[in-house]
Amino acid sequence: MTHLSFRYRYDGTPQNILDDFGRLEVQVSTACFSGTGGFWVQWQEVKEFGESLHTYPISADRPLSAQWGYNMQEEDDLILKVEIKPANARGDLRVGVEIADDHNQSDRVRTSFTTNYPDLVAFQSQIAQLMAGEIDEAVLSGR
């Protein structure tokens, strides 16, 4: 099954946050590639990325994206990246994902898959629930 999933572990709990940073675990699986990785990110950034997923239509010149990593988050300093942009004129979306090992950045996977707006809306809702501590995992289904 093709999918992208987010898990988030707060320092504390969603109701009693001890620190702005927590561990975001990202997993991607496509027909050809799969990978899992994580990085310490501010919970506000994950929440804001989830909220941005309501954008319609998503344009090629302004894709939705989020990325986390060291320093300038470029090349080997980039640990996690998700980018969503139009895939075709029928309204499908291309989800590009890059995940690197945060201890050995040369170990990384880059892949993409297609999804649609209804699945993106469901993912948006799940990210909100994930960040509220109501569910353990938010999943974006693809094909």
XYZ file of N, CA and C in Angstrom, residues 73-122:
150
model
N 19.353 23.238 5.893
C 18.436 22.200 5.395
C 18.601 21.969 3.894
N 19.838 21.936 3.450
C 20.158 21.682 2.057
C 21.091 20.478 1.977
N 21.049 19.777 0.855
C 21.910 18.632 0.583
C 21.885 17.668 1.767
N 23.053 17.329 2.328
C 23.086 16.347 3.414
C 22.498 16.867 4.724
N 22.309 18.175 4.854
C 21.696 18.731 6.068
C 20.175 18.572 6.082
N 19.587 18.241 4.939
C 18.142 18.028 4.856
C 17.828 16.621 5.358
N 16.959 16.517 6.359
C 16.623 15.215 6.939
C 15.228 14.775 6.517
N 14.235 15.647 6.594
C 12.865 15.305 6.220
C 12.302 16.376 5.287
N 11.645 15.928 4.226
C 10.997 16.879 3.325
C 9.756 16.238 2.724
N 8.675 17.007 2.695
C 7.435 16.611 2.030
C 7.020 17.778 1.152
N 6.732 17.495 -0.114
C 6.288 18.529 -1.044
C 5.100 18.008 -1.833
N 4.049 18.814 -1.901
C 2.822 18.422 -2.596
C 2.539 19.447 -3.681
N 2.374 18.949 -4.912
C 2.096 19.832 -6.038
C 1.212 19.106 -7.040
N 0.649 19.826 -8.000
C -0.215 19.166 -8.990
C 0.559 18.109 -9.779
N -0.117 17.000 -10.078
C 0.511 15.933 -10.862
C 0.067 15.969 -12.315
N -1.170 16.421 -12.550
C -1.714 16.423 -13.908
C -2.924 17.350 -13.957
N -3.528 17.440 -15.119
C -4.683 18.327 -15.307
C -5.974 17.747 -14.745
N -5.968 16.493 -14.324
C -7.175 15.855 -13.771
C -7.364 16.123 -12.282
N -6.418 16.813 -11.674
C -6.560 17.142 -10.261
C -5.810 16.223 -9.323
N -5.055 15.279 -9.850
C -4.224 14.446 -8.976
C -3.073 15.282 -8.428
N -2.537 14.845 -7.315
C -1.438 15.537 -6.655
C -0.218 14.632 -6.576
N 0.953 15.209 -6.741
C 2.209 14.472 -6.589
C 2.781 14.806 -5.218
N 3.065 13.772 -4.450
C 3.650 13.921 -3.124
C 5.097 13.452 -3.214
N 6.016 14.378 -3.073
C 7.439 14.047 -3.058
C 7.908 13.959 -1.620
N 8.675 12.921 -1.321
C 9.134 12.699 0.054
C 10.628 12.392 0.029
N 11.343 13.010 0.948
C 12.759 12.708 1.137
C 12.995 12.479 2.620
N 13.639 11.371 2.935
C 13.933 11.016 4.324
C 15.391 10.586 4.401
N 16.137 11.189 5.317
C 17.530 10.804 5.543
C 17.694 10.335 6.985
N 18.669 9.498 7.194
C 19.033 9.093 8.547
C 19.634 10.314 9.235
N 19.144 10.680 10.404
C 19.639 11.896 11.046
C 21.034 11.740 11.641
N 21.577 10.519 11.660
C 22.941 10.308 12.147
C 23.922 10.065 11.003
N 23.421 9.525 9.888
C 24.253 9.293 8.706
C 23.478 9.805 7.503
N 23.617 11.081 7.228
C 22.779 11.750 6.242
C 22.958 11.249 4.815
N 24.016 10.504 4.539
C 24.171 9.970 3.187
C 23.208 8.808 2.945
N 22.657 8.242 3.992
C 21.624 7.208 3.862
C 20.277 7.906 3.754
N 19.677 7.864 2.558
C 18.421 8.577 2.352
C 17.602 7.912 1.262
N 16.303 8.188 1.306
C 15.381 7.728 0.270
C 14.638 8.943 -0.270
N 14.476 8.969 -1.584
C 13.657 9.990 -2.253
C 12.660 9.247 -3.120
N 11.404 9.580 -2.966
C 10.377 8.915 -3.757
C 9.182 9.834 -3.898
N 8.244 9.419 -4.713
C 7.013 10.189 -4.864
C 5.872 9.252 -5.201
N 4.671 9.748 -4.995
C 3.466 9.007 -5.333
C 2.356 10.003 -5.605
N 1.257 9.521 -6.135
C 0.127 10.409 -6.385
C -0.962 10.175 -5.351
N -1.706 11.240 -5.104
C -2.860 11.187 -4.214
C -3.891 12.148 -4.778
N -4.927 12.433 -3.997
C -5.986 13.338 -4.462
C -6.398 14.267 -3.317
N -7.229 15.229 -3.655
C -7.658 16.204 -2.647
C -8.450 15.578 -1.499
N -9.393 14.647 -1.740
C -10.104 14.063 -0.597
C -9.171 13.359 0.396
N -8.155 12.634 -0.113
C -7.201 11.986 0.789
C -6.346 13.015 1.517
N -6.037 14.137 0.849
C -5.263 15.197 1.488
C -6.059 15.846 2.618
N -7.365 16.042 2.413
C -8.226 16.603 3.464
C -8.275 15.654 4.669
N -8.356 14.365 4.407
C -8.356 13.382 5.504
C -7.035 13.434 6.269
